[in-house]
Amino acid sequence: MKIICLRNSSLLTPGSTPEVRLGVDSALVREGEPLFLPDHLAPHWKAAICPAIKICRLGSSIPARHAASYYNAITTVCVLLPEDVSDPVPDIFGLMDRAFVPGHWLDYPAEARAAGFTVTANITGSSGAETLQMTCSENDINADTAIAALSRYATLKMGDMIIFTDKACHFTPEIGMTVSARFDFPESTDSLNFKIK
């Protein structure tokens, strides 16, 4: 399984070169498990809750007009980085333990894609609670074009995850926090829920 962190997806064309950072499946926190902040790389951390889609079919050189049939689910993923790391993020951080906290995958039908979505994140810690929101249209994540562009360089396989890192709710993670996120379809649906230890 590949974890593909994609930047500037809204600017992609099918023939352009995507801006990506790759992650490995061993960098994933298992769904439902707490996030233990690493203490060996940095004293301070930053985090972003980003939308992600899951590839459901094997394909390469996929035309944009057919790309919609190559993904079927959406979730939110919390991406963790040391505070002093900025874009473009060095590739080594795709290998970092506990770099990605995935949420529960939700069906992502055509009508939901056309309508766009809002993600609401709730962060609760020792200093109180904070609510963050992110709204994305179909053009903001540009998933069909992203799949077409990525598949020119690599075969996409079932289970591969594409994370849209520039569409995000940003927060500063701290030990003791509870983090959750939900989509506004169908109705209000939970996606992400974890504790930071």
Short mmCIF file of C-alpha atoms in Angstrom, two decimals:
data_model
loop_
_atom_site.label_atom_id
_atom_site.label_comp_id
_atom_site.label_asym_id
_atom_site.label_seq_id
_atom_site.Cartn_x
_atom_site.Cartn_y
_atom_site.Cartn_z
CA MET A 1 0.00 0.00 0.00
CA LYS A 2 1.26 3.46 -0.88
CA ILE A 3 0.56 6.63 1.08
CA ILE A 4 0.72 9.55 -1.35
CA CYS A 5 0.76 13.03 0.18
CA LEU A 6 -0.25 15.41 -2.59
CA ARG A 7 0.28 19.19 -2.60
CA ASN A 8 -1.47 21.78 -4.77
CA SER A 9 -3.93 19.27 -6.18
CA SER A 10 -6.30 22.01 -7.37
CA LEU A 11 -3.61 23.24 -9.79
CA LEU A 12 -2.97 19.86 -11.41
CA THR A 13 -3.64 19.04 -15.03
CA PRO A 14 -3.58 15.44 -16.32
CA GLY A 15 -0.18 16.03 -17.93
CA SER A 16 1.51 17.92 -15.09
CA THR A 17 4.01 16.51 -12.60
CA PRO A 18 2.40 16.08 -9.15
CA GLU A 19 4.09 17.43 -6.02
CA VAL A 20 4.19 14.40 -3.74
CA ARG A 21 5.74 12.96 -0.62
CA LEU A 22 5.44 9.21 -0.10
CA GLY A 23 4.64 7.45 3.15
CA VAL A 24 4.93 3.81 4.11
CA ASP A 25 2.26 1.66 5.70
CA SER A 26 4.43 1.15 8.80
CA ALA A 27 4.09 4.90 9.48
CA LEU A 28 0.32 4.48 10.03
CA VAL A 29 -1.20 4.44 13.49
CA ARG A 30 -3.82 1.69 13.59
CA GLU A 31 -7.36 3.02 13.54
CA GLY A 32 -8.66 3.52 17.08
CA GLU A 33 -5.22 3.45 18.73
CA PRO A 34 -3.80 6.51 20.52
CA LEU A 35 -1.11 8.68 19.00
CA PHE A 36 2.04 8.65 21.09
CA LEU A 37 3.98 11.82 20.32
CA PRO A 38 7.57 10.86 19.46
CA ASP A 39 10.06 12.34 21.91
CA HIS A 40 13.28 11.64 20.01
CA LEU A 41 12.99 14.04 17.06
CA ALA A 42 11.52 17.30 18.29
CA PRO A 43 10.09 18.79 21.46
CA HIS A 44 7.30 20.50 19.53
CA TRP A 45 4.95 19.17 16.87
CA LYS A 46 2.37 20.37 14.38
CA ALA A 47 -0.54 18.44 12.92
CA ALA A 48 -3.02 18.74 10.09
CA ILE A 49 -6.29 16.89 9.54
CA CYS A 50 -6.57 16.32 5.79
CA PRO A 51 -9.03 14.57 3.47
CA ALA A 52 -7.87 11.37 1.78
CA ILE A 53 -9.32 9.01 -0.81
CA LYS A 54 -8.72 5.28 -1.26
CA ILE A 55 -7.92 3.61 -4.57
CA CYS A 56 -10.17 0.60 -5.27
CA ARG A 57 -8.86 -0.68 -8.63
CA LEU A 58 -5.52 -1.46 -10.21
CA GLY A 59 -4.60 1.03 -12.90
CA SER A 60 -1.87 2.94 -14.69
CA SER A 61 -2.05 5.77 -17.23
CA ILE A 62 -5.67 6.34 -16.20
CA PRO A 63 -7.56 8.93 -18.28
CA ALA A 64 -9.13 11.67 -16.16
CA ARG A 65 -12.56 10.87 -17.62
CA HIS A 66 -12.35 7.34 -16.16
CA ALA A 67 -10.62 8.20 -12.86
CA ALA A 68 -13.84 8.45 -10.83
CA SER A 69 -14.21 4.65 -10.95
CA TYR A 70 -10.76 4.14 -9.37
CA TYR A 71 -11.67 5.42 -5.88
CA ASN A 72 -14.68 4.69 -3.72
CA ALA A 73 -14.01 5.92 -0.18
CA ILE A 74 -12.96 9.03 1.71
CA THR A 75 -11.66 9.68 5.21
CA THR A 76 -9.64 12.18 7.20
CA VAL A 77 -6.02 11.57 8.13
CA CYS A 78 -4.07 13.39 10.80
CA VAL A 79 -0.58 14.13 9.49
CA LEU A 80 2.12 14.74 12.11
CA LEU A 81 5.37 16.66 11.61
CA PRO A 82 8.01 18.31 13.80
CA GLU A 83 7.21 21.99 14.24
CA ASP A 84 10.31 23.23 12.40
CA VAL A 85 9.65 21.26 9.18
CA SER A 86 8.15 23.23 6.30
CA ASP A 87 7.15 22.56 2.70
CA PRO A 88 8.49 20.95 0.67
CA VAL A 89 8.63 18.29 3.39
CA PRO A 90 11.75 16.07 3.14
CA ASP A 91 10.99 12.51 2.04
CA ILE A 92 12.37 11.01 5.27
CA PHE A 93 9.24 12.11 7.14
CA GLY A 94 7.17 9.64 5.13
CA LEU A 95 9.08 6.94 7.01
CA MET A 96 8.61 8.48 10.45
CA ASP A 97 6.81 6.32 12.98
CA ARG A 98 3.32 7.59 13.85
CA ALA A 99 3.37 10.09 10.98
CA PHE A 100 -0.20 9.32 9.85
CA VAL A 101 -3.35 8.71 11.91
CA PRO A 102 -6.13 7.46 9.58
CA GLY A 103 -9.82 7.73 10.20
CA HIS A 104 -12.66 5.38 9.32
CA TRP A 105 -13.28 5.03 5.58
CA LEU A 106 -16.67 6.27 4.34
CA ASP A 107 -18.41 5.48 1.08
CA TYR A 108 -17.91 8.38 -1.34
CA PRO A 109 -20.64 8.23 -3.98
CA ALA A 110 -20.86 10.42 -7.06
CA GLU A 111 -23.53 12.71 -5.59
CA ALA A 112 -21.35 13.45 -2.55
CA ARG A 113 -18.38 14.24 -4.78
CA ALA A 114 -20.39 16.70 -6.86
CA ALA A 115 -21.71 18.48 -3.75
CA GLY A 116 -18.34 18.89 -2.05
CA PHE A 117 -17.97 18.46 1.70
CA THR A 118 -17.20 20.12 5.01
CA VAL A 119 -14.98 18.55 7.64
CA THR A 120 -15.48 19.65 11.25
CA ALA A 121 -12.67 18.83 13.67
CA ASN A 122 -12.95 19.02 17.44
CA ILE A 123 -9.77 19.33 19.50
CA THR A 124 -10.11 19.03 23.28
CA GLY A 125 -7.17 19.50 25.63
CA SER A 126 -6.11 20.95 28.94
CA SER A 127 -6.69 24.51 27.72
CA GLY A 128 -10.23 23.83 26.52
CA ALA A 129 -11.96 22.85 23.28
CA GLU A 130 -11.46 24.14 19.76
CA THR A 131 -13.58 23.55 16.66
CA LEU A 132 -12.01 23.81 13.22
CA GLN A 133 -13.70 23.57 9.81
CA MET A 134 -12.57 22.95 6.27
CA THR A 135 -14.83 23.09 3.21
CA CYS A 136 -13.78 21.56 -0.11
CA SER A 137 -15.43 21.54 -3.49
CA GLU A 138 -14.83 18.83 -6.06
CA ASN A 139 -12.40 21.19 -7.81
CA ASP A 140 -10.48 21.89 -4.60
CA ILE A 141 -9.22 18.35 -4.25
CA ASN A 142 -9.38 17.68 -8.01
CA ALA A 143 -9.29 13.93 -7.38
CA ASP A 144 -9.92 12.72 -10.93
CA THR A 145 -7.11 14.84 -12.36
CA ALA A 146 -4.83 13.83 -9.47
CA ILE A 147 -5.37 10.15 -10.23
CA ALA A 148 -4.71 10.72 -13.93
CA ALA A 149 -1.51 12.64 -13.20
CA LEU A 150 -0.20 10.20 -10.57
CA SER A 151 -0.94 7.13 -12.67
CA ARG A 152 1.35 8.40 -15.43
CA TYR A 153 4.28 7.71 -13.09
CA ALA A 154 3.17 4.75 -10.99
CA THR A 155 0.63 1.97 -11.00
CA LEU A 156 -2.11 2.70 -8.49
CA LYS A 157 -3.21 -0.34 -6.52
CA MET A 158 -6.16 -1.27 -4.33
CA GLY A 159 -5.76 0.28 -0.90
CA ASP A 160 -3.41 3.09 -1.95
CA MET A 161 -4.22 6.31 -0.11
CA ILE A 162 -4.02 9.82 -1.59
CA ILE A 163 -3.88 12.56 1.09
CA PHE A 164 -4.61 16.13 0.02
CA THR A 165 -2.24 17.91 2.40
CA ASP A 166 -3.00 21.50 1.43
CA LYS A 167 -6.68 21.10 2.38
CA ALA A 168 -6.38 20.91 6.14
CA CYS A 169 -7.42 21.82 9.66
CA HIS A 170 -4.17 22.74 11.46
CA PHE A 171 -3.56 22.44 15.20
CA THR A 172 -0.74 22.03 17.69
CA PRO A 173 -0.86 18.51 19.18
CA GLU A 174 -0.28 18.05 22.92
CA ILE A 175 -0.32 15.07 25.24
CA GLY A 176 -3.77 14.61 26.73
CA MET A 177 -5.72 15.90 23.73
CA THR A 178 -8.72 14.16 22.20
CA VAL A 179 -9.08 14.69 18.44
CA SER A 180 -12.14 13.92 16.33
CA ALA A 181 -13.37 14.84 12.87
CA ARG A 182 -16.56 14.27 10.90
CA PHE A 183 -17.89 14.84 7.41
CA ASP A 184 -21.21 16.56 6.73
CA PHE A 185 -22.42 13.65 4.56
CA PRO A 186 -24.44 11.56 4.83
CA GLU A 187 -25.87 13.95 7.39
CA SER A 188 -23.04 14.12 9.95
CA THR A 189 -20.70 11.13 9.88
CA ASP A 190 -17.75 10.52 12.20
CA SER A 191 -14.45 9.76 10.53
CA LEU A 192 -11.57 10.30 12.94
CA ASN A 193 -11.31 9.79 16.69
CA PHE A 194 -8.11 9.35 18.71
CA LYS A 195 -6.28 10.45 21.83
CA ILE A 196 -2.77 11.86 22.10
CA LYS A 197 -0.52 10.36 24.74
#
